[in-house]
Amino acid sequence: MTQSHPRISKAVIPAAGLGTRFLPATKATPKEMLPVVDKPAIQYVVEEAVAAGLSDVLMITGRNKRPLEDHFDRNYELESALTRKGDAERLSKVQESSDLATMHYVRQGDPRGLGHAVLCAAPHVGDQPFAVLLGDDLIDPRDPLLARMVEIQEREGGSVVALMEVDPEQIHMYGCAATEVTTDGDVVRVTGLVEKPDPAEAPSNLAVIGRYVLDPAVFGILRRTEPGRGGEIQLTDALQLLAEDEKIGGPVHGVVFKGRRYDTGDRGDYLRAIVRLACEREDLGPDFRTWLRSYVTEEL
C-alpha cells in the first residue's frame, strides 16, 4: 500500500536578490516587480503556488523590497478612485493580487545564498514539508509542474526537485543531478547533486530548475552547511546529503519537466517571455502577432 504523507500547504519564495543583471532598471525597483506584459513577474509565481493548492506564502525579502509587500496588499486609495469611476475591470485586476493568498514576509538580512534564504523560512514552516519557488523561473500555467511535484512528495515522502534537460555545454550554469529511473516516466530517483559542475564532470544533462518540494529535515542540514561555491550556503549541498542518506529525511526524487519555462532572470529570456505571453493573450495576441510578423518581415 502506498504511504500517505502530510498535505503541503506552505510555499516559500526567496526574493532577496539584488537583480544586478537588470541594472539600472533594478536600482530602485525589485527585479521581481519588473512587468511581464502587465503583471509583475512575482505575481505569476504566487499564482502558480495557489494553483497547486498552496495558499500560505512566505516571501523572503531584503532591503529595497517593500514594493513586493505593497503589491500584494490592499491599495484603498486606488480602489476607491476606480470605484468612483465605475471601472470594474481595472478594480478587479487591482484586487486580484491582494486576494490571491495569505502572504507573509521575512527579511533575509545578510544575503548568504539560496540555502540561507530557505533556512530563514524555518520558524514559519515548522515541521511540515513545503514548496520553494524561485522568482526568476516562470512556469507556464498550462504545464502544472508544481502540482505534479506535490503529488509525488505526498506519495513518496522526502523531497522533490524539478529537473530539465539542457545542452550539456550549459550544465555548468545549473545544479546537476545524478539519477536512476523509476516506474513513472517523468520521475527519477536522485542519487546525487552537484552545483554548477564542469561539463566534462557532470553526471548528466539534467539541470535543477527553480522549483523544490522539501522535507523539513533540510533545515537541520542547512544549519550545519558551510558556505560552498561562491562563498554562499548552497541548497544543492543540503539536498546532496539528503540524496545520499534516505534515513535523514526520506528519498529525493526529481520530476523531469518538458513544458514551457521562462527564465526572467536572463535579459534575453525575459524579453522572449513577454513576446510569447503577449502573443498568446486573447486581448493582445491578434494585433500584436500581426505587428510582429510585419516587423520581422520588413525590418529583419
PDB file of C-alpha atoms in Angstrom:
ATOM      1  CA  MET A   1       0.000   0.000   0.000  1.00  0.00           C
ATOM      2  CA  THR A   2       1.267   3.470  -0.896  1.00  0.00           C
ATOM      3  CA  GLN A   3       2.080   5.512   2.186  1.00  0.00           C
ATOM      4  CA  SER A   4       0.272   8.810   2.656  1.00  0.00           C
ATOM      5  CA  HIS A   5       2.316  11.822   3.705  1.00  0.00           C
ATOM      6  CA  PRO A   6       1.252  15.187   5.173  1.00  0.00           C
ATOM      7  CA  ARG A   7      -0.593  17.568   2.875  1.00  0.00           C
ATOM      8  CA  ILE A   8       1.564  20.510   1.779  1.00  0.00           C
ATOM      9  CA  SER A   9       0.065  23.959   2.281  1.00  0.00           C
ATOM     10  CA  LYS A  10       3.019  26.371   2.505  1.00  0.00           C
ATOM     11  CA  ALA A  11       5.160  27.897  -0.218  1.00  0.00           C
ATOM     12  CA  VAL A  12       8.393  29.842   0.236  1.00  0.00           C
ATOM     13  CA  ILE A  13       9.559  32.361  -2.378  1.00  0.00           C
ATOM     14  CA  PRO A  14      13.124  33.681  -1.966  1.00  0.00           C
ATOM     15  CA  ALA A  15      13.134  37.245  -3.288  1.00  0.00           C
ATOM     16  CA  ALA A  16      16.097  38.967  -1.658  1.00  0.00           C
ATOM     17  CA  GLY A  17      18.393  39.105  -4.680  1.00  0.00           C
ATOM     18  CA  LEU A  18      19.742  42.402  -5.991  1.00  0.00           C
ATOM     19  CA  GLY A  19      18.888  41.839  -9.658  1.00  0.00           C
ATOM     20  CA  THR A  20      22.257  43.100 -10.878  1.00  0.00           C
ATOM     21  CA  ARG A  21      21.745  41.645 -14.374  1.00  0.00           C
ATOM     22  CA  PHE A  22      18.942  44.174 -14.916  1.00  0.00           C
ATOM     23  CA  LEU A  23      20.692  47.321 -13.760  1.00  0.00           C
ATOM     24  CA  PRO A  24      19.929  50.186 -13.946  1.00  0.00           C
ATOM     25  CA  ALA A  25      16.230  49.165 -14.027  1.00  0.00           C
ATOM     26  CA  THR A  26      16.602  47.385 -10.672  1.00  0.00           C
ATOM     27  CA  LYS A  27      18.471  50.197  -8.917  1.00  0.00           C
ATOM     28  CA  ALA A  28      15.253  51.293  -7.198  1.00  0.00           C
ATOM     29  CA  THR A  29      12.774  48.634  -8.382  1.00  0.00           C
ATOM     30  CA  PRO A  30      12.933  44.987  -7.246  1.00  0.00           C
ATOM     31  CA  LYS A  31      13.647  42.672 -10.168  1.00  0.00           C
ATOM     32  CA  GLU A  32      10.604  40.619  -9.148  1.00  0.00           C
ATOM     33  CA  MET A  33       8.417  43.649  -9.875  1.00  0.00           C
ATOM     34  CA  LEU A  34       9.534  44.007 -13.484  1.00  0.00           C
ATOM     35  CA  PRO A  35       6.410  43.580 -15.627  1.00  0.00           C
ATOM     36  CA  VAL A  36       5.837  40.555 -17.826  1.00  0.00           C
ATOM     37  CA  VAL A  37       3.212  42.073 -20.144  1.00  0.00           C
ATOM     38  CA  ASP A  38       1.001  43.731 -17.491  1.00  0.00           C
ATOM     39  CA  LYS A  39       1.728  41.763 -14.310  1.00  0.00           C
ATOM     40  CA  PRO A  40       4.936  41.734 -12.287  1.00  0.00           C
ATOM     41  CA  ALA A  41       6.914  38.516 -12.565  1.00  0.00           C
ATOM     42  CA  ILE A  42       6.384  37.706  -8.891  1.00  0.00           C
ATOM     43  CA  GLN A  43       2.606  37.581  -9.298  1.00  0.00           C
ATOM     44  CA  TYR A  44       2.904  34.753 -11.813  1.00  0.00           C
ATOM     45  CA  VAL A  45       4.909  32.792  -9.225  1.00  0.00           C
ATOM     46  CA  VAL A  46       2.381  33.344  -6.439  1.00  0.00           C
ATOM     47  CA  GLU A  47      -0.439  32.362  -8.798  1.00  0.00           C
ATOM     48  CA  GLU A  48       1.405  29.131  -9.576  1.00  0.00           C
ATOM     49  CA  ALA A  49       1.684  28.286  -5.875  1.00  0.00           C
ATOM     50  CA  VAL A  50      -2.002  28.961  -5.327  1.00  0.00           C
ATOM     51  CA  ALA A  51      -2.976  26.876  -8.370  1.00  0.00           C
ATOM     52  CA  ALA A  52      -1.098  23.941  -6.781  1.00  0.00           C
ATOM     53  CA  GLY A  53      -3.108  24.321  -3.570  1.00  0.00           C
ATOM     54  CA  LEU A  54      -0.523  26.290  -1.579  1.00  0.00           C
ATOM     55  CA  SER A  55      -2.349  29.328  -0.240  1.00  0.00           C
ATOM     56  CA  ASP A  56       0.085  30.167   2.596  1.00  0.00           C
ATOM     57  CA  VAL A  57       3.019  32.025   1.019  1.00  0.00           C
ATOM     58  CA  LEU A  58       6.144  33.257   2.775  1.00  0.00           C
ATOM     59  CA  MET A  59       8.333  35.654   0.826  1.00  0.00           C
ATOM     60  CA  ILE A  60      11.992  36.011   1.823  1.00  0.00           C
ATOM     61  CA  THR A  61      12.869  39.630   1.133  1.00  0.00           C
ATOM     62  CA  GLY A  62      15.684  42.084   1.718  1.00  0.00           C
ATOM     63  CA  ARG A  63      16.367  45.801   1.580  1.00  0.00           C
ATOM     64  CA  ASN A  64      14.507  47.812  -1.059  1.00  0.00           C
ATOM     65  CA  LYS A  65      11.878  45.081  -1.451  1.00  0.00           C
ATOM     66  CA  ARG A  66       8.968  46.953   0.103  1.00  0.00           C
ATOM     67  CA  PRO A  67       7.156  47.224  -3.289  1.00  0.00           C
ATOM     68  CA  LEU A  68       6.648  43.442  -3.143  1.00  0.00           C
ATOM     69  CA  GLU A  69       4.644  43.788   0.044  1.00  0.00           C
ATOM     70  CA  ASP A  70       2.746  46.762  -1.317  1.00  0.00           C
ATOM     71  CA  HIS A  71       1.775  44.863  -4.461  1.00  0.00           C
ATOM     72  CA  PHE A  72       0.087  42.067  -2.519  1.00  0.00           C
ATOM     73  CA  ASP A  73      -1.538  44.483  -0.061  1.00  0.00           C
ATOM     74  CA  ARG A  74      -4.718  46.495  -0.480  1.00  0.00           C
ATOM     75  CA  ASN A  75      -4.493  49.951  -2.062  1.00  0.00           C
ATOM     76  CA  TYR A  76      -7.624  51.611  -0.757  1.00  0.00           C
ATOM     77  CA  GLU A  77      -6.988  54.982  -2.414  1.00  0.00           C
ATOM     78  CA  LEU A  78      -6.607  53.402  -5.859  1.00  0.00           C
ATOM     79  CA  GLU A  79      -9.558  51.075  -5.325  1.00  0.00           C
ATOM     80  CA  SER A  80     -11.709  53.997  -4.220  1.00  0.00           C
ATOM     81  CA  ALA A  81     -10.743  56.023  -7.290  1.00  0.00           C
ATOM     82  CA  LEU A  82     -11.561  53.148  -9.638  1.00  0.00           C
ATOM     83  CA  THR A  83     -14.863  52.552  -7.850  1.00  0.00           C
ATOM     84  CA  ARG A  84     -15.860  56.195  -8.298  1.00  0.00           C
ATOM     85  CA  LYS A  85     -15.046  55.935 -11.996  1.00  0.00           C
ATOM     86  CA  GLY A  86     -17.081  52.744 -12.328  1.00  0.00           C
ATOM     87  CA  ASP A  87     -14.026  50.962 -13.739  1.00  0.00           C
ATOM     88  CA  ALA A  88     -14.917  47.468 -12.533  1.00  0.00           C
ATOM     89  CA  GLU A  89     -12.442  45.729 -14.852  1.00  0.00           C
ATOM     90  CA  ARG A  90      -9.365  47.527 -13.556  1.00  0.00           C
ATOM     91  CA  LEU A  91     -10.665  47.370  -9.987  1.00  0.00           C
ATOM     92  CA  SER A  92     -10.854  43.595 -10.290  1.00  0.00           C
ATOM     93  CA  LYS A  93      -7.257  43.439 -11.541  1.00  0.00           C
ATOM     94  CA  VAL A  94      -6.029  45.611  -8.670  1.00  0.00           C
ATOM     95  CA  GLN A  95      -7.824  43.495  -6.064  1.00  0.00           C
ATOM     96  CA  GLU A  96      -6.737  40.215  -7.619  1.00  0.00           C
ATOM     97  CA  SER A  97      -3.193  40.348  -6.249  1.00  0.00           C
ATOM     98  CA  SER A  98      -4.293  41.183  -2.688  1.00  0.00           C
ATOM     99  CA  ASP A  99      -6.829  38.341  -2.655  1.00  0.00           C
ATOM    100  CA  LEU A 100      -4.542  35.641  -4.060  1.00  0.00           C
ATOM    101  CA  ALA A 101      -3.080  34.116  -0.903  1.00  0.00           C
ATOM    102  CA  THR A 102      -2.241  34.624   2.740  1.00  0.00           C
ATOM    103  CA  MET A 103       1.068  36.444   2.425  1.00  0.00           C
ATOM    104  CA  HIS A 104       3.872  36.577   4.989  1.00  0.00           C
ATOM    105  CA  TYR A 105       7.271  38.262   4.806  1.00  0.00           C
ATOM    106  CA  VAL A 106      10.632  37.864   6.498  1.00  0.00           C
ATOM    107  CA  ARG A 107      13.896  39.648   5.707  1.00  0.00           C
ATOM    108  CA  GLN A 108      16.964  37.607   4.943  1.00  0.00           C
ATOM    109  CA  GLY A 109      19.209  40.384   6.197  1.00  0.00           C
ATOM    110  CA  ASP A 110      22.643  39.095   5.241  1.00  0.00           C
ATOM    111  CA  PRO A 111      22.379  37.585   1.716  1.00  0.00           C
ATOM    112  CA  ARG A 112      24.285  34.334   2.116  1.00  0.00           C
ATOM    113  CA  GLY A 113      22.828  32.251  -0.683  1.00  0.00           C
ATOM    114  CA  LEU A 114      19.707  30.253  -1.506  1.00  0.00           C
ATOM    115  CA  GLY A 115      20.309  27.756   1.285  1.00  0.00           C
ATOM    116  CA  HIS A 116      20.402  30.554   3.834  1.00  0.00           C
ATOM    117  CA  ALA A 117      17.257  32.116   2.368  1.00  0.00           C
ATOM    118  CA  VAL A 118      15.410  28.799   2.722  1.00  0.00           C
ATOM    119  CA  LEU A 119      16.670  28.466   6.291  1.00  0.00           C
ATOM    120  CA  CYS A 120      15.037  31.832   7.089  1.00  0.00           C
ATOM    121  CA  ALA A 121      11.685  30.107   6.492  1.00  0.00           C
ATOM    122  CA  ALA A 122      12.178  27.513   9.262  1.00  0.00           C
ATOM    123  CA  PRO A 123      10.183  29.291  12.020  1.00  0.00           C
ATOM    124  CA  HIS A 124       7.228  29.772   9.666  1.00  0.00           C
ATOM    125  CA  VAL A 125       7.278  26.331   8.066  1.00  0.00           C
ATOM    126  CA  GLY A 126       7.845  24.283  11.219  1.00  0.00           C
ATOM    127  CA  ASP A 127       7.992  20.505  10.828  1.00  0.00           C
ATOM    128  CA  GLN A 128       5.881  20.195   7.675  1.00  0.00           C
ATOM    129  CA  PRO A 129       7.034  19.684   4.075  1.00  0.00           C
ATOM    130  CA  PHE A 130       6.912  22.839   1.973  1.00  0.00           C
ATOM    131  CA  ALA A 131       7.498  24.143  -1.538  1.00  0.00           C
ATOM    132  CA  VAL A 132      10.163  26.589  -2.698  1.00  0.00           C
ATOM    133  CA  LEU A 133       9.596  28.642  -5.855  1.00  0.00           C
ATOM    134  CA  LEU A 134      12.345  30.830  -7.277  1.00  0.00           C
ATOM    135  CA  GLY A 135      11.013  34.100  -8.621  1.00  0.00           C
ATOM    136  CA  ASP A 136      13.238  34.086 -11.729  1.00  0.00           C
ATOM    137  CA  ASP A 137      11.607  30.940 -13.112  1.00  0.00           C
ATOM    138  CA  LEU A 138       8.144  31.321 -14.608  1.00  0.00           C
ATOM    139  CA  ILE A 139       6.360  28.078 -15.416  1.00  0.00           C
ATOM    140  CA  ASP A 140       3.521  28.287 -17.915  1.00  0.00           C
ATOM    141  CA  PRO A 141       0.226  27.666 -16.071  1.00  0.00           C
ATOM    142  CA  ARG A 142      -0.749  25.138 -18.745  1.00  0.00           C
ATOM    143  CA  ASP A 143       2.130  22.939 -17.536  1.00  0.00           C
ATOM    144  CA  PRO A 144       1.343  22.207 -13.857  1.00  0.00           C
ATOM    145  CA  LEU A 145       4.858  21.267 -12.724  1.00  0.00           C
ATOM    146  CA  LEU A 146       4.446  22.202  -9.068  1.00  0.00           C
ATOM    147  CA  ALA A 147       1.198  20.273  -8.704  1.00  0.00           C
ATOM    148  CA  ARG A 148       2.946  17.172 -10.039  1.00  0.00           C
ATOM    149  CA  MET A 149       5.840  17.650  -7.612  1.00  0.00           C
ATOM    150  CA  VAL A 150       3.429  17.992  -4.683  1.00  0.00           C
ATOM    151  CA  GLU A 151       1.697  14.800  -5.808  1.00  0.00           C
ATOM    152  CA  ILE A 152       4.981  12.874  -5.855  1.00  0.00           C
ATOM    153  CA  GLN A 153       6.079  14.200  -2.454  1.00  0.00           C
ATOM    154  CA  GLU A 154       2.773  13.327  -0.818  1.00  0.00           C
ATOM    155  CA  ARG A 155       3.018   9.824  -2.257  1.00  0.00           C
ATOM    156  CA  GLU A 156       6.727   9.111  -1.708  1.00  0.00           C
ATOM    157  CA  GLY A 157       7.713  11.489   1.109  1.00  0.00           C
ATOM    158  CA  GLY A 158      11.140  13.080   1.249  1.00  0.00           C
ATOM    159  CA  SER A 159      11.966  15.875  -1.170  1.00  0.00           C
ATOM    160  CA  VAL A 160      11.304  16.508  -4.854  1.00  0.00           C
ATOM    161  CA  VAL A 161      13.271  18.737  -7.228  1.00  0.00           C
ATOM    162  CA  ALA A 162      12.352  19.966 -10.690  1.00  0.00           C
ATOM    163  CA  LEU A 163      14.724  18.836 -13.431  1.00  0.00           C
ATOM    164  CA  MET A 164      15.044  19.853 -17.058  1.00  0.00           C
ATOM    165  CA  GLU A 165      17.267  18.563 -19.834  1.00  0.00           C
ATOM    166  CA  VAL A 166      19.720  21.194 -21.057  1.00  0.00           C
ATOM    167  CA  ASP A 167      22.505  21.306 -23.600  1.00  0.00           C
ATOM    168  CA  PRO A 168      25.468  19.535 -21.933  1.00  0.00           C
ATOM    169  CA  GLU A 169      27.607  22.614 -22.601  1.00  0.00           C
ATOM    170  CA  GLN A 170      25.213  24.685 -20.447  1.00  0.00           C
ATOM    171  CA  ILE A 171      25.130  22.382 -17.423  1.00  0.00           C
ATOM    172  CA  HIS A 172      27.830  24.455 -15.709  1.00  0.00           C
ATOM    173  CA  MET A 173      25.174  27.127 -15.165  1.00  0.00           C
ATOM    174  CA  TYR A 174      22.967  24.872 -13.019  1.00  0.00           C
ATOM    175  CA  GLY A 175      22.844  22.355 -10.238  1.00  0.00           C
ATOM    176  CA  CYS A 176      23.108  18.926 -11.871  1.00  0.00           C
ATOM    177  CA  ALA A 177      21.511  15.628 -10.787  1.00  0.00           C
ATOM    178  CA  ALA A 178      22.691  12.033 -10.935  1.00  0.00           C
ATOM    179  CA  THR A 179      19.576   9.894 -11.261  1.00  0.00           C
ATOM    180  CA  GLU A 180      18.021   6.439 -11.505  1.00  0.00           C
ATOM    181  CA  VAL A 181      14.858   5.610 -13.433  1.00  0.00           C
ATOM    182  CA  THR A 182      11.568   4.804 -11.690  1.00  0.00           C
ATOM    183  CA  THR A 183       8.297   3.273 -12.844  1.00  0.00           C
ATOM    184  CA  ASP A 184       6.943   6.785 -13.516  1.00  0.00           C
ATOM    185  CA  GLY A 185       8.127   8.050 -16.874  1.00  0.00           C
ATOM    186  CA  ASP A 186       8.561  11.646 -15.723  1.00  0.00           C
ATOM    187  CA  VAL A 187      10.020  10.837 -12.290  1.00  0.00           C
ATOM    188  CA  VAL A 188      13.571   9.810 -11.401  1.00  0.00           C
ATOM    189  CA  ARG A 189      15.301   8.934  -8.155  1.00  0.00           C
ATOM    190  CA  VAL A 190      18.031  11.463  -7.396  1.00  0.00           C
ATOM    191  CA  THR A 191      21.199   9.806  -6.114  1.00  0.00           C
ATOM    192  CA  GLY A 192      23.476  12.837  -6.146  1.00  0.00           C
ATOM    193  CA  LEU A 193      23.656  16.550  -6.858  1.00  0.00           C
ATOM    194  CA  VAL A 194      26.495  18.875  -7.752  1.00  0.00           C
ATOM    195  CA  GLU A 195      26.380  22.659  -8.083  1.00  0.00           C
ATOM    196  CA  LYS A 196      27.482  24.074 -11.455  1.00  0.00           C
ATOM    197  CA  PRO A 197      29.822  21.259 -12.492  1.00  0.00           C
ATOM    198  CA  ASP A 198      32.355  21.322 -15.267  1.00  0.00           C
ATOM    199  CA  PRO A 199      30.586  19.805 -18.315  1.00  0.00           C
ATOM    200  CA  ALA A 200      33.230  17.083 -18.542  1.00  0.00           C
ATOM    201  CA  GLU A 201      32.474  16.007 -14.965  1.00  0.00           C
ATOM    202  CA  ALA A 202      28.689  16.435 -14.922  1.00  0.00           C
ATOM    203  CA  PRO A 203      26.797  13.221 -14.050  1.00  0.00           C
ATOM    204  CA  SER A 204      24.006  14.039 -16.541  1.00  0.00           C
ATOM    205  CA  ASN A 205      22.419  16.852 -18.519  1.00  0.00           C
ATOM    206  CA  LEU A 206      19.532  17.109 -16.047  1.00  0.00           C
ATOM    207  CA  ALA A 207      19.597  20.593 -14.559  1.00  0.00           C
ATOM    208  CA  VAL A 208      17.840  21.620 -11.369  1.00  0.00           C
ATOM    209  CA  ILE A 209      15.406  24.456 -12.077  1.00  0.00           C
ATOM    210  CA  GLY A 210      13.678  26.735  -9.604  1.00  0.00           C
ATOM    211  CA  ARG A 211      11.026  24.501  -8.031  1.00  0.00           C
ATOM    212  CA  TYR A 212      11.503  22.335  -4.944  1.00  0.00           C
ATOM    213  CA  VAL A 213       9.263  20.461  -2.527  1.00  0.00           C
ATOM    214  CA  LEU A 214      11.309  19.855   0.592  1.00  0.00           C
ATOM    215  CA  ASP A 215      11.180  17.736   3.709  1.00  0.00           C
ATOM    216  CA  PRO A 216      11.722  19.883   6.849  1.00  0.00           C
ATOM    217  CA  ALA A 217      14.817  17.801   7.624  1.00  0.00           C
ATOM    218  CA  VAL A 218      16.577  20.133   5.194  1.00  0.00           C
ATOM    219  CA  PHE A 219      16.617  22.848   7.867  1.00  0.00           C
ATOM    220  CA  GLY A 220      18.825  20.810  10.192  1.00  0.00           C
ATOM    221  CA  ILE A 221      21.284  20.182   7.371  1.00  0.00           C
ATOM    222  CA  LEU A 222      21.339  23.830   6.293  1.00  0.00           C
ATOM    223  CA  ARG A 223      22.172  24.920   9.831  1.00  0.00           C
ATOM    224  CA  ARG A 224      25.324  22.786   9.618  1.00  0.00           C
ATOM    225  CA  THR A 225      26.193  23.521   5.992  1.00  0.00           C
ATOM    226  CA  GLU A 226      29.351  25.527   5.429  1.00  0.00           C
ATOM    227  CA  PRO A 227      29.499  28.101   2.624  1.00  0.00           C
ATOM    228  CA  GLY A 228      30.232  26.388  -0.669  1.00  0.00           C
ATOM    229  CA  ARG A 229      30.544  27.593  -4.236  1.00  0.00           C
ATOM    230  CA  GLY A 230      30.631  31.389  -4.387  1.00  0.00           C
ATOM    231  CA  GLY A 231      31.014  31.636  -0.625  1.00  0.00           C
ATOM    232  CA  GLU A 232      27.289  31.009  -0.197  1.00  0.00           C
ATOM    233  CA  ILE A 233      25.247  28.361   1.616  1.00  0.00           C
ATOM    234  CA  GLN A 234      24.041  26.204  -1.247  1.00  0.00           C
ATOM    235  CA  LEU A 235      20.707  24.410  -1.125  1.00  0.00           C
ATOM    236  CA  THR A 236      22.203  21.898  -3.544  1.00  0.00           C
ATOM    237  CA  ASP A 237      24.756  20.838  -0.910  1.00  0.00           C
ATOM    238  CA  ALA A 238      21.989  20.091   1.594  1.00  0.00           C
ATOM    239  CA  LEU A 239      19.989  18.150  -0.985  1.00  0.00           C
ATOM    240  CA  GLN A 240      23.097  16.133  -1.798  1.00  0.00           C
ATOM    241  CA  LEU A 241      23.208  14.897   1.808  1.00  0.00           C
ATOM    242  CA  LEU A 242      19.508  14.016   1.692  1.00  0.00           C
ATOM    243  CA  ALA A 243      20.050  12.105  -1.543  1.00  0.00           C
ATOM    244  CA  GLU A 244      22.981  10.194  -0.043  1.00  0.00           C
ATOM    245  CA  ASP A 245      21.126   9.076   3.087  1.00  0.00           C
ATOM    246  CA  GLU A 246      17.382   8.436   2.935  1.00  0.00           C
ATOM    247  CA  LYS A 247      17.287   7.980   6.722  1.00  0.00           C
ATOM    248  CA  ILE A 248      17.833  11.732   7.253  1.00  0.00           C
ATOM    249  CA  GLY A 249      14.679  12.965   5.573  1.00  0.00           C
ATOM    250  CA  GLY A 250      13.392  10.433   3.101  1.00  0.00           C
ATOM    251  CA  PRO A 251      14.346   9.967  -0.557  1.00  0.00           C
ATOM    252  CA  VAL A 252      14.944  12.687  -3.124  1.00  0.00           C
ATOM    253  CA  HIS A 253      13.011  12.401  -6.373  1.00  0.00           C
ATOM    254  CA  GLY A 254      13.065  14.552  -9.461  1.00  0.00           C
ATOM    255  CA  VAL A 255      10.254  15.443 -11.851  1.00  0.00           C
ATOM    256  CA  VAL A 256      11.666  15.831 -15.361  1.00  0.00           C
ATOM    257  CA  PHE A 257       9.901  18.847 -16.817  1.00  0.00           C
ATOM    258  CA  LYS A 258       9.376  19.121 -20.573  1.00  0.00           C
ATOM    259  CA  GLY A 259       6.963  22.047 -20.607  1.00  0.00           C
ATOM    260  CA  ARG A 260       7.227  25.809 -21.054  1.00  0.00           C
ATOM    261  CA  ARG A 261       9.594  27.693 -18.752  1.00  0.00           C
ATOM    262  CA  TYR A 262      10.717  31.305 -18.875  1.00  0.00           C
ATOM    263  CA  ASP A 263      13.904  32.434 -17.135  1.00  0.00           C
ATOM    264  CA  THR A 264      13.104  36.054 -16.343  1.00  0.00           C
ATOM    265  CA  GLY A 265      16.464  36.451 -14.609  1.00  0.00           C
ATOM    266  CA  ASP A 266      18.087  36.488 -18.049  1.00  0.00           C
ATOM    267  CA  ARG A 267      17.501  39.600 -20.159  1.00  0.00           C
ATOM    268  CA  GLY A 268      17.048  37.715 -23.425  1.00  0.00           C
ATOM    269  CA  ASP A 269      14.698  35.131 -21.907  1.00  0.00           C
ATOM    270  CA  TYR A 270      12.788  37.907 -20.151  1.00  0.00           C
ATOM    271  CA  LEU A 271      12.089  39.564 -23.499  1.00  0.00           C
ATOM    272  CA  ARG A 272      11.153  36.238 -25.073  1.00  0.00           C
ATOM    273  CA  ALA A 273       8.736  35.548 -22.219  1.00  0.00           C
ATOM    274  CA  ILE A 274       6.986  38.877 -22.797  1.00  0.00           C
ATOM    275  CA  VAL A 275       6.659  38.220 -26.538  1.00  0.00           C
ATOM    276  CA  ARG A 276       5.377  34.669 -26.087  1.00  0.00           C
ATOM    277  CA  LEU A 277       2.863  35.517 -23.393  1.00  0.00           C
ATOM    278  CA  ALA A 278       1.654  38.613 -25.234  1.00  0.00           C
ATOM    279  CA  CYS A 279       1.159  36.602 -28.425  1.00  0.00           C
ATOM    280  CA  GLU A 280      -0.996  34.094 -26.557  1.00  0.00           C
ATOM    281  CA  ARG A 281      -3.248  36.656 -24.870  1.00  0.00           C
ATOM    282  CA  GLU A 282      -6.759  36.858 -26.315  1.00  0.00           C
ATOM    283  CA  ASP A 283      -6.915  40.606 -25.766  1.00  0.00           C
ATOM    284  CA  LEU A 284      -3.443  41.425 -27.106  1.00  0.00           C
ATOM    285  CA  GLY A 285      -2.392  38.493 -29.243  1.00  0.00           C
ATOM    286  CA  PRO A 286      -4.134  39.098 -32.607  1.00  0.00           C
ATOM    287  CA  ASP A 287      -2.909  42.682 -33.090  1.00  0.00           C
ATOM    288  CA  PHE A 288       0.493  42.000 -31.552  1.00  0.00           C
ATOM    289  CA  ARG A 289       1.133  38.947 -33.749  1.00  0.00           C
ATOM    290  CA  THR A 290       0.187  40.952 -36.853  1.00  0.00           C
ATOM    291  CA  TRP A 291       2.639  43.702 -35.898  1.00  0.00           C
ATOM    292  CA  LEU A 292       5.356  41.176 -35.022  1.00  0.00           C
ATOM    293  CA  ARG A 293       5.070  39.417 -38.398  1.00  0.00           C
ATOM    294  CA  SER A 294       5.289  42.756 -40.155  1.00  0.00           C
ATOM    295  CA  TYR A 295       8.308  43.832 -38.100  1.00  0.00           C
ATOM    296  CA  VAL A 296      10.183  40.577 -38.670  1.00  0.00           C
ATOM    297  CA  THR A 297       9.438  40.642 -42.391  1.00  0.00           C
ATOM    298  CA  GLU A 298      10.178  44.296 -43.074  1.00  0.00           C
ATOM    299  CA  GLU A 299      12.883  45.139 -40.560  1.00  0.00           C
ATOM    300  CA  LEU A 300      14.879  41.950 -40.206  1.00  0.00           C
TER     301      LEU A 300
END
